[in-house]
Amino acid sequence: MKDNFSKQASAYSKFRPQYSDEIIAYIISFVENKSKALDVATGNGQVAYKLSAAFEEVYGIDISQNQLDNAYVADNIIYKAASAENTFFEDQEFDLITVAQAVHWFNFDLFYKEVYRILKPNGVIAVLGYGLFSTNSNTDIILHDFYYNIVGPYWDAERKYLDENYQTIPFAFEEQAVEKFENQLEWSFEELIGYLETWSSVQHYIKKNNKNPLDLIRDTLKTSWEENDKKVTFPMLLRIGKLK
């Protein structure tokens, strides 16, 4: 599993979009027992925190201690540094395992083998995420050029799974039919730029070129943003499965 986010853990916690209560409640509705949940690659713990309201105990694991140091806190959440493919849990320990915006970084075979080991026989695995957001038509033109052309060559190969709405990831489970969700937000220009700076492609560009690619579009983007409604819509990606 790659770690593209330790260096910007604070920004990731501040600017990454939240998962709605609606989609979390929908995932939980598939789960019979609410004893113990695990959020894998938990990052800033936003999903673990939302799960903590419904489950007796929640674990959040991540390979980045910096991410965990910026995570949401609740009395029934336990955070530990661990990889997705090699955890320290007992067999058949969890009623629910979630992975948000991270499964594309994993070794699928090893991770799914681990899920089969630590998930209870009637447990649920939920893989969720969000694709490229859309906004007003003028700003979309600027951002699409930025996404595909300016930082396009700097995306990791695994990004394709998000572009393909997680429909092309291997999924070694009994698939459950799911509803479609969107996440609609209203952002200031600072929030827009802050989110764009968390993109791994932007960080790869900065590392290679010693300059921020957002400087190439910052002025035109700001003008477009201030002239329009500042609303963004994220398509939510969701796959839910049970052990075969």
Coordinates of N, CA and C in Angstrom, one line a residue:
M1 N 0.8 -1.2 0.0 CA 0.0 0.0 0.0 C 0.9 1.2 0.0
K2 N 0.6 2.2 -0.9 CA 1.3 3.4 -0.9 C 0.9 4.4 0.2
D3 N 1.8 5.3 0.6 CA 1.5 6.4 1.5 C 1.7 7.7 0.8
N4 N 0.7 8.3 0.2 CA 0.8 9.5 -0.5 C 0.4 10.7 0.3
F5 N 0.0 10.5 1.6 CA -0.7 11.5 2.3 C -0.2 11.9 3.7
S6 N 0.9 11.3 4.1 CA 1.4 11.6 5.4 C 1.9 13.0 5.5
K7 N 2.5 13.5 4.5 CA 3.1 14.9 4.5 C 2.1 16.0 4.6
Q8 N 0.9 15.7 4.1 CA -0.2 16.7 4.1 C -1.3 16.3 5.0
A9 N -1.0 15.5 6.1 CA -2.1 15.0 6.9 C -3.0 16.1 7.5
S10 N -2.4 17.2 7.9 CA -3.3 18.3 8.5 C -4.2 18.8 7.4
A11 N -3.7 19.1 6.2 CA -4.5 19.6 5.1 C -5.6 18.6 4.7
Y12 N -5.2 17.4 4.7 CA -6.1 16.3 4.3 C -7.3 16.3 5.3
S13 N -7.0 16.4 6.6 CA -8.0 16.4 7.6 C -8.9 17.6 7.4
K14 N -8.4 18.8 7.1 CA -9.1 20.0 7.0 C -9.9 20.1 5.7
F15 N -9.4 19.7 4.6 CA -10.0 20.0 3.3 C -10.7 18.9 2.5
R16 N -10.4 17.6 2.9 CA -11.0 16.5 2.2 C -12.5 16.5 2.6
P17 N -13.4 16.3 1.6 CA -14.9 16.3 1.8 C -15.3 15.2 2.8
Q18 N -16.3 15.5 3.6 CA -16.8 14.5 4.5 C -17.8 13.6 3.7
Y19 N -17.9 12.4 4.3 CA -19.0 11.5 3.8 C -20.2 11.8 4.6
S20 N -21.3 11.8 3.8 CA -22.6 12.3 4.4 C -23.1 11.3 5.4
D21 N -23.9 11.8 6.4 CA -24.5 10.9 7.4 C -25.4 9.9 6.6
E22 N -26.0 10.4 5.5 CA -26.9 9.5 4.7 C -26.3 8.3 4.2
I23 N -25.1 8.4 3.6 CA -24.4 7.2 3.0 C -23.9 6.3 4.1
I24 N -23.4 6.9 5.2 CA -23.0 6.0 6.3 C -24.1 5.3 6.9
A25 N -25.3 5.9 7.1 CA -26.4 5.2 7.7 C -26.9 4.1 6.7
Y26 N -26.8 4.4 5.4 CA -27.2 3.4 4.4 C -26.3 2.2 4.5
I27 N -25.0 2.4 4.7 CA -24.0 1.2 4.8 C -24.4 0.4 6.1
I28 N -24.6 1.1 7.2 CA -24.9 0.5 8.4 C -26.2 -0.3 8.4
S29 N -27.1 0.1 7.5 CA -28.4 -0.6 7.4 C -28.2 -2.1 6.9
F30 N -27.1 -2.4 6.3 CA -26.8 -3.7 5.8 C -26.3 -4.6 6.9
V31 N -25.9 -4.1 8.0 CA -25.2 -4.8 9.1 C -26.2 -5.2 10.1
E32 N -26.2 -6.6 10.4 CA -27.2 -7.1 11.5 C -26.7 -6.7 12.9
N33 N -25.4 -7.0 13.2 CA -24.8 -6.8 14.5 C -24.1 -5.5 14.5
K34 N -24.2 -4.8 15.6 CA -23.5 -3.5 15.7 C -22.4 -3.6 16.8
S35 N -21.7 -4.7 16.9 CA -20.7 -4.9 18.0 C -19.4 -4.2 17.7
K36 N -18.8 -4.5 16.5 CA -17.4 -4.0 16.3 C -17.3 -3.7 14.8
A37 N -16.7 -2.6 14.5 CA -16.5 -2.2 13.1 C -15.0 -1.8 12.9
L38 N -14.5 -1.9 11.7 CA -13.1 -1.6 11.4 C -13.1 -0.7 10.2
D39 N -12.5 0.5 10.3 CA -12.3 1.4 9.1 C -10.8 1.3 8.7
V40 N -10.6 0.7 7.5 CA -9.2 0.5 7.0 C -8.7 1.7 6.2
A41 N -7.4 2.0 6.4 CA -6.9 3.2 5.8 C -7.7 4.4 6.3
T42 N -7.9 4.5 7.6 CA -8.9 5.5 8.1 C -8.5 6.9 7.9
G43 N -7.2 7.2 7.7 CA -6.8 8.6 7.4 C -7.1 9.5 8.6
N44 N -7.9 10.5 8.4 CA -8.3 11.4 9.6 C -9.4 10.8 10.4
G45 N -9.9 9.6 10.1 CA -10.9 9.0 11.0 C -12.3 9.5 10.8
Q46 N -12.6 10.1 9.7 CA -14.0 10.7 9.6 C -15.0 9.6 9.5
V47 N -14.7 8.5 8.8 CA -15.7 7.4 8.7 C -15.8 6.7 10.0
A48 N -14.6 6.4 10.6 CA -14.6 5.8 11.9 C -15.4 6.5 13.0
Y49 N -15.3 7.8 12.9 CA -16.0 8.7 13.9 C -17.5 8.6 13.7
K50 N -18.0 8.5 12.4 CA -19.4 8.4 12.2 C -19.9 7.0 12.5
L51 N -19.1 6.0 12.3 CA -19.4 4.6 12.7 C -19.5 4.5 14.2
S52 N -18.8 5.3 15.0 CA -18.7 5.2 16.4 C -20.1 5.4 17.1
A53 N -21.0 6.2 16.4 CA -22.3 6.4 17.0 C -23.2 5.2 16.9
A54 N -22.9 4.3 16.1 CA -23.7 3.1 15.8 C -23.2 1.8 16.4
F55 N -21.8 1.7 16.6 CA -21.2 0.5 17.0 C -20.6 0.6 18.4
E56 N -20.6 -0.5 19.1 CA -20.0 -0.5 20.4 C -18.5 -0.2 20.4
E57 N -17.8 -0.7 19.4 CA -16.4 -0.4 19.4 C -16.0 -0.3 17.9
V58 N -15.1 0.7 17.6 CA -14.6 0.9 16.3 C -13.1 1.0 16.3
Y59 N -12.5 0.3 15.4 CA -11.0 0.4 15.1 C -10.8 1.2 13.9
G60 N -9.8 2.0 13.9 CA -9.3 2.6 12.7 C -7.8 2.4 12.5
I61 N -7.5 1.8 11.3 CA -6.0 1.5 11.1 C -5.6 2.3 9.9
D62 N -4.3 2.7 9.9 CA -3.7 3.4 8.8 C -2.2 3.2 8.8
I63 N -1.5 3.3 7.7 CA -0.1 3.1 7.7 C 0.6 4.4 8.1
S64 N -0.2 5.5 8.1 CA 0.4 6.9 8.4 C 0.1 7.3 9.8
Q65 N 1.1 7.3 10.7 CA 0.9 7.8 12.0 C 0.5 9.3 12.0
N66 N 1.0 10.0 11.0 CA 0.7 11.5 10.9 C -0.8 11.6 10.7
Q67 N -1.4 10.8 9.9 CA -2.8 10.8 9.6 C -3.6 10.6 10.9
L68 N -3.2 9.5 11.6 CA -3.8 9.1 12.9 C -3.7 10.2 13.9
D69 N -2.6 10.9 13.9 CA -2.4 12.0 14.9 C -3.4 13.2 14.6
N70 N -4.0 13.2 13.5 CA -5.0 14.3 13.1 C -6.4 13.7 13.1
A71 N -6.6 12.6 13.7 CA -7.9 11.9 13.5 C -8.9 12.3 14.6
Y72 N -10.2 12.2 14.2 CA -11.3 12.5 15.1 C -11.3 11.5 16.3
V73 N -11.7 12.0 17.4 CA -11.6 11.3 18.7 C -13.0 11.0 19.2
A74 N -13.1 9.7 19.7 CA -14.3 9.3 20.4 C -13.9 8.2 21.4
D75 N -14.7 8.1 22.5 CA -14.3 7.1 23.5 C -14.2 5.7 23.1
N76 N -15.0 5.4 22.1 CA -15.1 4.0 21.6 C -14.3 3.7 20.3
I77 N -13.4 4.7 19.9 CA -12.6 4.5 18.7 C -11.1 4.2 19.2
I78 N -10.5 3.1 18.6 CA -9.1 2.8 18.9 C -8.4 2.9 17.6
Y79 N -7.4 3.8 17.5 CA -6.6 3.9 16.3 C -5.2 3.2 16.5
K80 N -4.8 2.5 15.4 CA -3.6 1.8 15.4 C -2.9 1.9 14.1
A81 N -1.6 2.0 14.0 CA -0.9 2.0 12.8 C -0.7 0.6 12.3
A82 N -1.2 0.3 11.1 CA -1.2 -1.0 10.6 C -1.5 -1.0 9.1
S83 N -1.0 -1.9 8.3 CA -1.3 -2.0 6.9 C -2.6 -2.8 6.7
A84 N -3.3 -2.5 5.6 CA -4.5 -3.1 5.2 C -4.4 -4.6 5.0
E85 N -3.2 -5.0 4.5 CA -3.1 -6.4 4.0 C -2.5 -7.3 5.1
N86 N -2.1 -6.7 6.2 CA -1.5 -7.5 7.3 C -1.9 -6.9 8.7
T87 N -3.0 -7.2 9.2 CA -3.5 -6.6 10.4 C -3.2 -7.5 11.6
F88 N -3.4 -7.0 12.8 CA -3.1 -7.8 14.0 C -4.4 -8.3 14.7
F89 N -5.5 -8.3 14.0 CA -6.8 -8.7 14.6 C -7.0 -10.2 14.6
E90 N -7.9 -10.6 15.5 CA -8.3 -12.0 15.6 C -9.2 -12.5 14.4
D91 N -9.3 -13.7 14.2 CA -10.2 -14.3 13.2 C -11.6 -13.9 13.5
Q92 N -12.4 -13.6 12.5 CA -13.9 -13.3 12.6 C -14.2 -12.3 13.7
E93 N -13.6 -11.2 13.6 CA -13.7 -10.2 14.7 C -14.7 -9.1 14.4
F94 N -15.0 -8.8 13.1 CA -15.7 -7.6 12.8 C -17.1 -7.9 12.1
D95 N -18.0 -7.0 12.5 CA -19.3 -7.0 11.8 C -19.4 -6.2 10.5
L96 N -18.5 -5.2 10.5 CA -18.4 -4.3 9.3 C -17.0 -3.9 9.1
I97 N -16.5 -3.9 7.9 CA -15.2 -3.4 7.5 C -15.5 -2.3 6.4
T98 N -15.0 -1.1 6.6 CA -15.1 -0.1 5.6 C -13.8 0.3 5.1
V99 N -13.7 0.8 3.8 CA -12.6 1.3 3.2 C -13.0 2.6 2.4
A100 N -12.6 3.7 2.8 CA -13.0 5.0 2.1 C -11.9 5.6 1.3
Q101 N -12.1 5.7 0.0 CA -11.1 6.4 -0.9 C -9.7 5.9 -0.7
A102 N -9.6 4.5 -0.6 CA -8.2 4.0 -0.4 C -8.0 2.6 -1.0
V103 N -9.1 1.8 -1.3 CA -8.9 0.4 -1.7 C -8.0 0.3 -3.0
H104 N -8.0 1.4 -3.8 CA -7.3 1.3 -5.1 C -5.8 1.3 -4.8
W105 N -5.3 1.6 -3.6 CA -3.9 1.6 -3.2 C -3.5 0.2 -2.7
F106 N -4.4 -0.7 -2.5 CA -4.1 -1.9 -1.8 C -3.7 -3.0 -2.8
N107 N -3.0 -4.0 -2.3 CA -2.8 -5.3 -3.0 C -4.1 -6.0 -2.8
F108 N -5.0 -6.1 -3.8 CA -6.3 -6.6 -3.7 C -6.3 -8.0 -3.1
D109 N -5.5 -8.9 -3.7 CA -5.5 -10.3 -3.2 C -5.2 -10.4 -1.8
L110 N -4.2 -9.7 -1.3 CA -3.8 -9.9 0.1 C -4.8 -9.2 1.0
F111 N -5.4 -8.1 0.6 CA -6.4 -7.4 1.4 C -7.6 -8.2 1.6
Y112 N -8.1 -8.8 0.4 CA -9.3 -9.5 0.5 C -9.2 -10.8 1.3
K113 N -8.0 -11.4 1.2 CA -7.7 -12.6 2.0 C -7.8 -12.2 3.5
E114 N -7.3 -11.0 3.9 CA -7.4 -10.6 5.2 C -8.8 -10.3 5.7
V115 N -9.6 -9.7 4.8 CA -11.0 -9.5 5.1 C -11.7 -10.8 5.3
Y116 N -11.4 -11.8 4.5 CA -12.1 -13.1 4.8 C -11.7 -13.7 6.1
R117 N -10.5 -13.4 6.6 CA -10.0 -13.9 7.9 C -10.7 -13.1 9.1
I118 N -10.8 -11.8 9.0 CA -11.2 -11.0 10.2 C -12.7 -10.6 10.2
L119 N -13.4 -10.8 9.1 CA -14.8 -10.4 9.0 C -15.6 -11.6 9.5
K120 N -16.7 -11.3 10.3 CA -17.6 -12.4 10.8 C -18.3 -13.0 9.6
P121 N -18.7 -14.3 9.7 CA -19.4 -14.9 8.6 C -20.6 -14.1 8.0
N122 N -21.3 -13.4 8.9 CA -22.5 -12.6 8.4 C -22.1 -11.1 8.3
G123 N -20.8 -10.8 8.3 CA -20.4 -9.4 8.2 C -20.5 -8.8 6.9
V124 N -20.2 -7.5 6.8 CA -20.3 -6.7 5.6 C -19.0 -6.0 5.3
I125 N -18.6 -5.9 4.1 CA -17.6 -5.0 3.7 C -18.1 -3.9 2.7
A126 N -17.8 -2.7 3.0 CA -18.2 -1.6 2.2 C -17.0 -0.8 1.7
V127 N -16.9 -0.7 0.4 CA -15.9 0.1 -0.3 C -16.5 1.4 -0.8
L128 N -16.1 2.5 -0.3 CA -16.7 3.7 -0.8 C -15.6 4.8 -1.1
G129 N -16.0 5.8 -1.8 CA -15.1 6.9 -2.3 C -15.9 7.9 -3.0
Y130 N -15.2 8.8 -3.7 CA -15.8 9.8 -4.5 C -14.9 10.1 -5.7
G131 N -15.6 10.4 -6.8 CA -14.9 10.7 -8.1 C -14.6 12.1 -8.2
L132 N -14.3 12.5 -9.4 CA -13.9 13.9 -9.8 C -15.2 14.7 -9.6
F133 N -15.1 15.8 -8.8 CA -16.3 16.6 -8.6 C -16.6 17.5 -9.8
S134 N -17.8 18.0 -9.9 CA -18.3 18.9 -10.9 C -18.8 20.2 -10.2
T135 N -18.7 21.3 -10.9 CA -19.2 22.6 -10.4 C -19.9 23.3 -11.5
N136 N -19.8 24.6 -11.5 CA -20.3 25.4 -12.7 C -19.6 25.1 -14.0
S137 N -20.2 25.3 -15.1 CA -19.6 24.9 -16.4 C -18.3 25.6 -16.7
N138 N -18.2 26.9 -16.3 CA -16.9 27.6 -16.6 C -15.8 27.1 -15.8
T139 N -16.0 26.9 -14.5 CA -14.9 26.4 -13.7 C -14.6 24.9 -14.0
D140 N -15.6 24.1 -14.4 CA -15.3 22.8 -14.8 C -14.3 22.7 -16.0
I141 N -14.4 23.6 -16.9 CA -13.5 23.6 -18.1 C -12.0 23.8 -17.5
I142 N -11.9 24.8 -16.6 CA -10.5 25.0 -16.0 C -10.0 23.8 -15.3
L143 N -10.9 23.2 -14.5 CA -10.5 22.1 -13.6 C -10.2 20.8 -14.4
H144 N -11.0 20.6 -15.5 CA -10.8 19.4 -16.3 C -9.5 19.5 -17.0
D145 N -9.1 20.7 -17.5 CA -7.8 20.9 -18.1 C -6.7 20.6 -17.1
F146 N -6.9 21.1 -15.9 CA -5.9 20.9 -14.8 C -5.8 19.4 -14.5
Y147 N -6.9 18.8 -14.3 CA -6.9 17.4 -13.9 C -6.3 16.4 -15.0
Y148 N -6.7 16.6 -16.2 CA -6.3 15.7 -17.3 C -4.9 16.1 -18.0
N149 N -4.7 17.4 -18.1 CA -3.5 17.8 -18.8 C -2.3 18.3 -18.0
I150 N -2.6 19.2 -17.0 CA -1.5 19.8 -16.3 C -0.9 18.8 -15.3
V151 N -1.8 18.2 -14.4 CA -1.3 17.2 -13.5 C -1.7 15.8 -13.9
G152 N -2.3 15.6 -15.0 CA -2.7 14.3 -15.5 C -1.5 13.3 -15.5
P153 N -0.3 13.7 -16.0 CA 0.8 12.7 -16.1 C 1.3 12.4 -14.7
Y154 N 0.9 13.1 -13.7 CA 1.5 12.9 -12.3 C 0.6 12.1 -11.4
W155 N -0.6 11.6 -11.9 CA -1.4 10.7 -11.2 C -0.8 9.3 -11.1
D156 N -0.9 8.7 -10.0 CA -0.5 7.3 -9.9 C -1.4 6.4 -10.8
A157 N -0.9 5.3 -11.3 CA -1.7 4.4 -12.2 C -3.0 4.0 -11.5
E158 N -3.0 3.9 -10.2 CA -4.2 3.4 -9.5 C -5.4 4.4 -9.5
R159 N -5.1 5.6 -9.9 CA -6.2 6.6 -10.0 C -7.3 6.2 -11.0
K160 N -6.9 5.3 -11.9 CA -7.9 4.9 -12.9 C -9.1 4.3 -12.3
Y161 N -8.9 3.6 -11.2 CA -10.0 2.9 -10.5 C -11.1 3.9 -10.0
L162 N -10.7 5.1 -9.6 CA -11.6 6.1 -9.2 C -12.3 6.7 -10.5
D163 N -11.5 6.9 -11.5 CA -12.1 7.4 -12.8 C -13.1 6.5 -13.3
E164 N -13.0 5.2 -13.0 CA -13.9 4.2 -13.5 C -14.9 3.8 -12.4
N165 N -15.1 4.7 -11.5 CA -16.1 4.7 -10.4 C -16.1 3.4 -9.6
Y166 N -14.9 2.8 -9.4 CA -14.7 1.6 -8.6 C -15.4 0.4 -9.3
Q167 N -15.9 0.5 -10.5 CA -16.6 -0.6 -11.1 C -15.6 -1.6 -11.6
T168 N -14.3 -1.3 -11.8 CA -13.4 -2.2 -12.4 C -12.4 -2.8 -11.4
I169 N -12.6 -2.5 -10.1 CA -11.7 -3.1 -9.1 C -12.1 -4.6 -8.9
P170 N -11.2 -5.4 -8.6 CA -11.6 -6.8 -8.3 C -12.5 -6.7 -7.0
F171 N -13.5 -7.6 -6.9 CA -14.4 -7.5 -5.8 C -14.8 -8.9 -5.5
A172 N -14.1 -9.6 -4.5 CA -14.2 -11.0 -4.3 C -15.3 -11.3 -3.3
F173 N -16.4 -10.7 -3.4 CA -17.5 -10.8 -2.4 C -18.9 -11.0 -3.1
E174 N -19.8 -11.4 -2.3 CA -21.2 -11.5 -2.8 C -21.8 -10.1 -2.9
E175 N -21.8 -9.6 -4.1 CA -22.2 -8.1 -4.3 C -23.7 -7.9 -3.9
Q176 N -23.9 -6.7 -3.2 CA -25.2 -6.3 -2.8 C -25.6 -5.1 -3.7
A177 N -26.8 -5.1 -4.2 CA -27.3 -4.0 -5.0 C -27.4 -2.7 -4.1
V178 N -26.9 -1.6 -4.6 CA -26.8 -0.4 -3.8 C -27.5 0.8 -4.5
E179 N -27.9 1.8 -3.8 CA -28.4 3.0 -4.3 C -27.3 3.9 -4.7
K180 N -27.6 5.0 -5.5 CA -26.6 5.9 -5.9 C -26.7 7.2 -5.0
F181 N -25.5 7.8 -4.7 CA -25.4 8.9 -3.8 C -24.6 10.0 -4.4
E182 N -24.9 11.2 -4.1 CA -24.0 12.4 -4.4 C -23.8 13.2 -3.1
N183 N -22.7 13.9 -3.1 CA -22.3 14.7 -2.0 C -22.3 16.2 -2.5
Q184 N -23.2 17.0 -2.1 CA -23.2 18.4 -2.6 C -22.8 19.3 -1.5
L185 N -21.8 20.2 -1.8 CA -21.2 21.1 -0.9 C -21.1 22.5 -1.4
E186 N -20.9 23.5 -0.6 CA -20.6 24.9 -1.0 C -19.3 25.3 -0.4
W187 N -18.3 25.7 -1.3 CA -17.0 25.9 -0.9 C -16.5 27.4 -1.1
S188 N -15.8 27.9 -0.2 CA -15.0 29.1 -0.4 C -13.9 28.8 -1.4
F189 N -13.2 29.8 -1.9 CA -12.1 29.6 -2.8 C -10.9 28.9 -2.0
E190 N -10.8 29.3 -0.7 CA -9.7 28.7 0.1 C -10.0 27.2 0.2
E191 N -11.2 26.8 0.4 CA -11.6 25.4 0.5 C -11.3 24.6 -0.8
L192 N -11.7 25.3 -1.9 CA -11.4 24.7 -3.2 C -9.9 24.4 -3.4
I193 N -9.1 25.5 -3.2 CA -7.6 25.3 -3.4 C -7.1 24.3 -2.4
G194 N -7.6 24.4 -1.1 CA -7.1 23.5 -0.1 C -7.3 22.0 -0.5
Y195 N -8.5 21.7 -1.1 CA -8.8 20.4 -1.5 C -7.9 20.0 -2.7
L196 N -7.7 20.9 -3.7 CA -6.9 20.5 -4.8 C -5.5 20.3 -4.4
E197 N -5.0 20.9 -3.4 CA -3.6 20.7 -2.9 C -3.4 19.4 -2.2
T198 N -4.5 18.7 -1.8 CA -4.4 17.4 -1.3 C -4.3 16.3 -2.3
W199 N -4.5 16.7 -3.6 CA -4.4 15.7 -4.7 C -3.0 15.1 -4.7
S200 N -2.8 13.8 -4.8 CA -1.5 13.2 -4.9 C -0.8 13.7 -6.1
S201 N -1.5 13.9 -7.2 CA -0.8 14.4 -8.4 C -0.2 15.8 -8.3
V202 N -0.9 16.6 -7.5 CA -0.3 18.0 -7.3 C 1.0 17.8 -6.4
Q203 N 0.9 17.0 -5.4 CA 2.1 16.8 -4.6 C 3.3 16.2 -5.4
H204 N 2.9 15.2 -6.3 CA 4.0 14.7 -7.2 C 4.6 15.7 -8.1
Y205 N 3.7 16.6 -8.6 CA 4.2 17.7 -9.5 C 5.1 18.6 -8.8
I206 N 4.7 19.0 -7.5 CA 5.6 19.9 -6.7 C 6.9 19.3 -6.5
K207 N 6.9 18.0 -6.1 CA 8.1 17.3 -5.8 C 9.1 17.2 -7.0
K208 N 8.5 17.0 -8.2 CA 9.4 16.9 -9.4 C 9.8 18.3 -9.9
N209 N 9.0 19.3 -9.8 CA 9.2 20.5 -10.5 C 9.6 21.7 -9.6
N210 N 9.5 21.5 -8.3 CA 9.7 22.5 -7.3 C 8.9 23.8 -7.5
K211 N 7.7 23.5 -7.9 CA 6.7 24.6 -8.0 C 5.3 24.1 -8.0
N212 N 4.3 24.9 -7.6 CA 3.0 24.4 -7.4 C 2.2 24.6 -8.7
P213 N 1.6 23.5 -9.3 CA 0.9 23.6 -10.6 C -0.4 24.5 -10.4
L214 N -0.9 24.6 -9.2 CA -2.1 25.5 -9.0 C -1.8 26.9 -9.3
D215 N -0.5 27.3 -9.3 CA -0.2 28.7 -9.6 C -0.5 29.0 -11.1
L216 N -0.5 27.9 -11.9 CA -0.8 28.1 -13.3 C -2.3 28.5 -13.6
I217 N -3.1 28.1 -12.7 CA -4.6 28.4 -12.9 C -5.2 29.2 -11.8
R218 N -4.4 29.6 -10.8 CA -5.0 30.2 -9.6 C -5.8 31.5 -9.9
D219 N -5.3 32.4 -10.7 CA -6.0 33.6 -11.0 C -7.3 33.4 -11.7
T220 N -7.2 32.7 -12.8 CA -8.4 32.4 -13.6 C -9.5 31.6 -12.9
L221 N -9.0 30.7 -12.1 CA -9.8 29.8 -11.2 C -10.6 30.7 -10.2
K222 N -9.8 31.6 -9.6 CA -10.5 32.5 -8.6 C -11.5 33.4 -9.2
T223 N -11.2 33.9 -10.3 CA -12.2 34.8 -11.0 C -13.5 34.0 -11.3
S224 N -13.3 32.8 -11.9 CA -14.4 32.0 -12.2 C -15.2 31.6 -11.0
W225 N -14.5 31.2 -9.9 CA -15.2 30.8 -8.7 C -16.0 31.9 -8.1
E226 N -15.4 33.1 -8.0 CA -16.1 34.2 -7.4 C -17.3 34.7 -8.2
E227 N -17.3 34.4 -9.5 CA -18.4 34.8 -10.4 C -19.6 33.8 -10.4
N228 N -19.4 32.7 -9.8 CA -20.4 31.6 -9.9 C -20.9 31.2 -8.5
D229 N -21.6 30.1 -8.4 CA -22.4 29.8 -7.1 C -21.6 29.0 -6.1
K230 N -20.3 28.7 -6.4 CA -19.4 28.0 -5.4 C -19.9 26.7 -5.0
K231 N -20.8 26.0 -5.7 CA -21.3 24.7 -5.3 C -20.5 23.6 -6.0
V232 N -20.3 22.5 -5.3 CA -19.6 21.4 -5.9 C -20.4 20.1 -5.7
T233 N -20.3 19.2 -6.6 CA -21.1 17.9 -6.5 C -20.1 16.8 -6.7
F234 N -19.9 15.9 -5.7 CA -19.1 14.7 -5.8 C -20.0 13.5 -6.1
P235 N -19.7 12.7 -7.2 CA -20.4 11.4 -7.3 C -19.8 10.5 -6.3
M236 N -20.6 9.8 -5.5 CA -20.1 8.9 -4.5 C -20.0 7.5 -5.1
L237 N -19.0 6.8 -4.8 CA -18.7 5.5 -5.2 C -19.0 4.5 -4.1
L238 N -19.7 3.4 -4.4 CA -20.1 2.5 -3.3 C -20.2 1.1 -3.8
R239 N -19.5 0.2 -3.2 CA -19.8 -1.2 -3.4 C -19.8 -1.9 -2.0
I240 N -20.8 -2.8 -1.9 CA -21.1 -3.5 -0.6 C -21.1 -5.0 -0.9
G241 N -20.4 -5.7 0.0 CA -20.4 -7.2 -0.2 C -20.5 -7.9 1.0
K242 N -20.7 -9.2 0.9 CA -20.7 -10.2 2.0 C -19.8 -11.4 1.6
L243 N -19.4 -12.1 2.6 CA -18.5 -13.3 2.3 C -19.3 -14.3 1.4
K244 N -18.6 -14.9 0.5 CA -19.3 -15.9 -0.4 C -19.3 -17.2 0.4

